[in-house]
Amino acid sequence: MTEELIHRPGLKNVVAAESKICFIDGERGVLRYRGYDIQELAEHSTFEETAYLLHYGELPTREQLERFSHELRAERALPGGALGVLKELPRESNPMDVLRTAVSALAHFDPEVQDDSEEANRRKSARLIARFPTILAAFHRLREGQDPIPPREDLSHAGNFLYMLSGEVPDELSARAFDVCLILHADHGFNASTFSARVTASTLSDIYSAITSAVGTLKGPLHGGANIRVLEMLKAIGSVERVREHVEGMLERGERIWGMGHRVYKTKDPRAYALEALIGKLAEVRGESPLYQIAREVEKVGTELLGEKGIYPNVDFYSAVVYDMLGIPHDLFTPIFAVSRVAGWTAHVLEQYQDNVLMRPRAQYTGPDRRAYVPLEQR
Ligand code: COA
């Protein structure tokens, strides 16, 4: 029996599996993790609690949160072998490439790598979440010619990352602002990198392979790589007065306005509002960000010119401004996205294993018809 083939380039609007993790209504700008609105989580939750929610489906009790946070804290340090791999990498490497290599390397130093039980996969997930910040901070220190700073167990996930990066314990506002960024980026349904992780998991490959696939997919500028492009764009524009001319020029040349447009949202991304609120709080203490003024104008002009097509700011648009205000090196913006999203990736991989169906679409063949083989001497 021949089954009907449906051709949907880019899998637009194709539902590939059921999932209980993340709900998105792209028309109304709604995002929920396990039923909780993202705005409420951004206001009241922490990254650790949100990661627990994504993994276990419920908000933790105080005791469950304590145990989970402790597990993350205890797993922060990198195995010596993995740190050795980081030390061998060229200092000028792209940090996303470093992260991809390091995640893959971690598998070799995990004694449970071959154990595919659910309990072992949960422990490996916690290890991955705990170690992403350590990898990035260690690489950043090494490329600056400094020794990596060992993680501190008395700091939160967000606070400890900022500490390992700069050597200074961050002030409360910075740590909280970064924590909120981590909450906002932690999951987003079947986005390209999560899908990639699930495709790998669907072959019953291991969780390190799945997360390595996801990191490689997040790197692209149409996905997580957009936040760096946003920053470069805002810097190239340079002043509010130059925005219209610059944006119009980009569109005339057929270029994309970075940080705008989304496969699912046809309205402003709810996370963009939350990030703007953070920018406001940071500005009260640190003063206005000139990049924010430029970004607001890009949003205004971009929406005027592209709003008809449903193109509005997405999460990467204002996250670039927040990270810049927090003093984070620009080429770490995309890896920081991964520091958060690894919570969602691992939750999705665990869900995929629980009710697995091999992900294997078809292609519409558009190559030549059957033809006779031509021997080499006759070509
Ligand atoms: N700037 C200018 N035009 C854009 C645009 C942008 N940021 N995003 C989409 N468009 C236009 C496309 O050129 C296309 O126009 P056309 O129909 O006249 O050819 C139309 O909108 C649809 O775009 P398409 O790429 O087919 O939609 P998609 O669903 O595949 O795109 C993105 C989603 C995210 C890839 C796209 O909006 C984009 O490239 N945005 C910029 C990169 C970015 O910020 N990515 C982070 C996403 S969180």
PDB file of N, CA and C and ligand atoms in Angstrom, residues 12 221-224 226 230 251 255-264 266 269 271 306 309 311 314-316 337, ligand 1:
ATOM      1  N   LYS A  12       6.891  23.343   8.221  1.00  0.00           N
ATOM      2  CA  LYS A  12       6.042  24.408   8.779  1.00  0.00           C
ATOM      3  C   LYS A  12       4.704  23.854   9.238  1.00  0.00           C
ATOM      4  N   PRO A 221      22.441  31.434  12.726  1.00  0.00           N
ATOM      5  CA  PRO A 221      21.859  32.766  12.928  1.00  0.00           C
ATOM      6  C   PRO A 221      20.345  32.837  12.744  1.00  0.00           C
ATOM      7  N   LEU A 222      19.738  31.835  12.125  1.00  0.00           N
ATOM      8  CA  LEU A 222      18.274  31.864  12.049  1.00  0.00           C
ATOM      9  C   LEU A 222      17.661  31.370  13.350  1.00  0.00           C
ATOM     10  N   HIS A 223      18.503  30.832  14.240  1.00  0.00           N
ATOM     11  CA  HIS A 223      18.014  30.316  15.539  1.00  0.00           C
ATOM     12  C   HIS A 223      18.763  31.084  16.637  1.00  0.00           C
ATOM     13  N   GLY A 224      19.524  30.400  17.483  1.00  0.00           N
ATOM     14  CA  GLY A 224      20.148  31.074  18.630  1.00  0.00           C
ATOM     15  C   GLY A 224      21.223  32.074  18.255  1.00  0.00           C
ATOM     16  N   ALA A 226      21.045  34.372  16.362  1.00  0.00           N
ATOM     17  CA  ALA A 226      20.490  35.690  16.020  1.00  0.00           C
ATOM     18  C   ALA A 226      20.862  36.761  17.044  1.00  0.00           C
ATOM     19  N   VAL A 230      21.972  40.573  16.291  1.00  0.00           N
ATOM     20  CA  VAL A 230      21.214  41.749  16.744  1.00  0.00           C
ATOM     21  C   VAL A 230      22.196  42.784  17.287  1.00  0.00           C
ATOM     22  N   LEU A 251      16.516  46.017   4.171  1.00  0.00           N
ATOM     23  CA  LEU A 251      15.390  45.355   3.502  1.00  0.00           C
ATOM     24  C   LEU A 251      15.521  45.459   1.990  1.00  0.00           C
ATOM     25  N   GLU A 255      18.095  41.731   3.050  1.00  0.00           N
ATOM     26  CA  GLU A 255      18.624  41.178   4.309  1.00  0.00           C
ATOM     27  C   GLU A 255      17.509  41.078   5.348  1.00  0.00           C
ATOM     28  N   ARG A 256      17.764  40.301   6.384  1.00  0.00           N
ATOM     29  CA  ARG A 256      16.787  40.153   7.474  1.00  0.00           C
ATOM     30  C   ARG A 256      17.109  41.119   8.600  1.00  0.00           C
ATOM     31  N   ILE A 257      16.091  41.585   9.250  1.00  0.00           N
ATOM     32  CA  ILE A 257      16.295  42.395  10.449  1.00  0.00           C
ATOM     33  C   ILE A 257      16.449  41.397  11.582  1.00  0.00           C
ATOM     34  N   TRP A 258      17.655  41.325  12.128  1.00  0.00           N
ATOM     35  CA  TRP A 258      17.942  40.294  13.128  1.00  0.00           C
ATOM     36  C   TRP A 258      17.106  40.505  14.378  1.00  0.00           C
ATOM     37  N   GLY A 259      16.641  39.392  14.949  1.00  0.00           N
ATOM     38  CA  GLY A 259      15.838  39.476  16.167  1.00  0.00           C
ATOM     39  C   GLY A 259      14.381  39.781  15.899  1.00  0.00           C
ATOM     40  N   MET A 260      14.007  39.814  14.610  1.00  0.00           N
ATOM     41  CA  MET A 260      12.592  40.021  14.305  1.00  0.00           C
ATOM     42  C   MET A 260      12.080  38.853  13.469  1.00  0.00           C
ATOM     43  N   GLY A 261      10.818  38.526  13.671  1.00  0.00           N
ATOM     44  CA  GLY A 261      10.207  37.419  12.932  1.00  0.00           C
ATOM     45  C   GLY A 261      10.336  36.122  13.703  1.00  0.00           C
ATOM     46  N   HIS A 262       9.385  35.256  13.504  1.00  0.00           N
ATOM     47  CA  HIS A 262       9.404  33.975  14.213  1.00  0.00           C
ATOM     48  C   HIS A 262       8.531  32.985  13.466  1.00  0.00           C
ATOM     49  N   ARG A 263       8.957  31.730  13.499  1.00  0.00           N
ATOM     50  CA  ARG A 263       8.161  30.696  12.820  1.00  0.00           C
ATOM     51  C   ARG A 263       6.789  30.554  13.470  1.00  0.00           C
ATOM     52  N   VAL A 264       6.693  30.722  14.760  1.00  0.00           N
ATOM     53  CA  VAL A 264       5.419  30.474  15.449  1.00  0.00           C
ATOM     54  C   VAL A 264       4.698  31.774  15.840  1.00  0.00           C
ATOM     55  N   LYS A 266       3.221  35.344  15.576  1.00  0.00           N
ATOM     56  CA  LYS A 266       2.869  36.327  14.568  1.00  0.00           C
ATOM     57  C   LYS A 266       2.530  37.643  15.253  1.00  0.00           C
ATOM     58  N   ASP A 269       6.839  38.654  20.652  1.00  0.00           N
ATOM     59  CA  ASP A 269       7.178  37.521  21.515  1.00  0.00           C
ATOM     60  C   ASP A 269       6.976  37.923  22.989  1.00  0.00           C
ATOM     61  N   ARG A 271       8.319  36.933  25.547  1.00  0.00           N
ATOM     62  CA  ARG A 271       9.604  37.023  26.253  1.00  0.00           C
ATOM     63  C   ARG A 271      10.274  38.368  26.002  1.00  0.00           C
ATOM     64  N   LEU A 306       7.297  45.752   8.391  1.00  0.00           N
ATOM     65  CA  LEU A 306       7.137  44.290   8.282  1.00  0.00           C
ATOM     66  C   LEU A 306       5.962  43.723   9.068  1.00  0.00           C
ATOM     67  N   LYS A 309       3.357  41.430   7.681  1.00  0.00           N
ATOM     68  CA  LYS A 309       3.716  40.019   7.466  1.00  0.00           C
ATOM     69  C   LYS A 309       3.776  39.251   8.786  1.00  0.00           C
ATOM     70  N   ILE A 311       5.696  40.161  11.379  1.00  0.00           N
ATOM     71  CA  ILE A 311       7.088  40.130  11.854  1.00  0.00           C
ATOM     72  C   ILE A 311       7.288  41.182  12.945  1.00  0.00           C
ATOM     73  N   ASN A 314      11.478  39.139  18.394  1.00  0.00           N
ATOM     74  CA  ASN A 314      11.479  37.836  19.058  1.00  0.00           C
ATOM     75  C   ASN A 314      12.398  37.903  20.282  1.00  0.00           C
ATOM     76  N   VAL A 315      12.647  36.780  20.916  1.00  0.00           N
ATOM     77  CA  VAL A 315      13.390  36.762  22.183  1.00  0.00           C
ATOM     78  C   VAL A 315      14.816  37.303  22.044  1.00  0.00           C
ATOM     79  N   ASP A 316      15.410  37.094  20.858  1.00  0.00           N
ATOM     80  CA  ASP A 316      16.810  37.491  20.690  1.00  0.00           C
ATOM     81  C   ASP A 316      16.999  38.998  20.579  1.00  0.00           C
ATOM     82  N   PHE A 337      22.417  31.261  25.658  1.00  0.00           N
ATOM     83  CA  PHE A 337      21.109  30.724  25.272  1.00  0.00           C
ATOM     84  C   PHE A 337      21.124  29.212  25.567  1.00  0.00           C
TER      85      PHE A 337
HETATM   86  N1  COA B   1      13.506  40.564   8.381  1.00  0.00           N
HETATM   87  C1  COA B   1      12.997  40.746   7.153  1.00  0.00           C
HETATM   88  N2  COA B   1      12.151  39.904   6.556  1.00  0.00           N
HETATM   89  C2  COA B   1      11.809  38.810   7.234  1.00  0.00           C
HETATM   90  C3  COA B   1      12.290  38.543   8.517  1.00  0.00           C
HETATM   91  C4  COA B   1      13.173  39.470   9.089  1.00  0.00           C
HETATM   92  N3  COA B   1      13.677  39.280  10.306  1.00  0.00           N
HETATM   93  N4  COA B   1      11.782  37.375   8.947  1.00  0.00           N
HETATM   94  C5  COA B   1      11.010  36.920   7.956  1.00  0.00           C
HETATM   95  N5  COA B   1      11.023  37.786   6.915  1.00  0.00           N
HETATM   96  C6  COA B   1      10.266  37.666   5.662  1.00  0.00           C
HETATM   97  C7  COA B   1      10.925  36.722   4.686  1.00  0.00           C
HETATM   98  O1  COA B   1      11.832  37.397   3.856  1.00  0.00           O
HETATM   99  C8  COA B   1       9.732  36.193   3.937  1.00  0.00           C
HETATM  100  O2  COA B   1       9.308  37.184   3.032  1.00  0.00           O
HETATM  101  P1  COA B   1       8.620  36.783   1.617  1.00  0.00           P
HETATM  102  O3  COA B   1       7.425  35.953   1.977  1.00  0.00           O
HETATM  103  O4  COA B   1       8.312  38.084   1.003  1.00  0.00           O
HETATM  104  O5  COA B   1       9.665  35.982   0.912  1.00  0.00           O
HETATM  105  C9  COA B   1       8.646  36.086   5.001  1.00  0.00           C
HETATM  106  O6  COA B   1       9.007  37.054   5.976  1.00  0.00           O
HETATM  107  C10 COA B   1       8.566  34.721   5.673  1.00  0.00           C
HETATM  108  O7  COA B   1       9.893  34.350   6.094  1.00  0.00           O
HETATM  109  P2  COA B   1      10.370  32.871   6.250  1.00  0.00           P
HETATM  110  O8  COA B   1      11.852  32.865   6.398  1.00  0.00           O
HETATM  111  O9  COA B   1       9.763  32.003   5.178  1.00  0.00           O
HETATM  112  O10 COA B   1       9.631  32.480   7.581  1.00  0.00           O
HETATM  113  P3  COA B   1      10.152  31.501   8.653  1.00  0.00           P
HETATM  114  O11 COA B   1       8.995  31.100   9.460  1.00  0.00           O
HETATM  115  O12 COA B   1      10.939  30.403   8.025  1.00  0.00           O
HETATM  116  O13 COA B   1      11.151  32.451   9.439  1.00  0.00           O
HETATM  117  C11 COA B   1      12.714  33.135  10.974  1.00  0.00           C
HETATM  118  C12 COA B   1      11.336  32.508  10.777  1.00  0.00           C
HETATM  119  C13 COA B   1      12.938  33.263  12.471  1.00  0.00           C
HETATM  120  C14 COA B   1      13.778  32.231  10.380  1.00  0.00           C
HETATM  121  C15 COA B   1      12.770  34.529  10.317  1.00  0.00           C
HETATM  122  O14 COA B   1      11.761  35.367  10.819  1.00  0.00           O
HETATM  123  C16 COA B   1      14.138  35.173  10.467  1.00  0.00           C
HETATM  124  O15 COA B   1      15.038  34.869   9.682  1.00  0.00           O
HETATM  125  N6  COA B   1      14.312  36.115  11.467  1.00  0.00           N
HETATM  126  C17 COA B   1      15.592  36.716  11.697  1.00  0.00           C
HETATM  127  C18 COA B   1      16.492  35.765  12.467  1.00  0.00           C
HETATM  128  C19 COA B   1      16.084  35.640  13.914  1.00  0.00           C
HETATM  129  O16 COA B   1      15.863  36.622  14.595  1.00  0.00           O
HETATM  130  N7  COA B   1      16.009  34.400  14.381  1.00  0.00           N
HETATM  131  C20 COA B   1      15.683  34.104  15.761  1.00  0.00           C
HETATM  132  C21 COA B   1      14.362  33.424  15.868  1.00  0.00           C
HETATM  133  S1  COA B   1      13.916  33.236  17.588  1.00  0.00           S
END
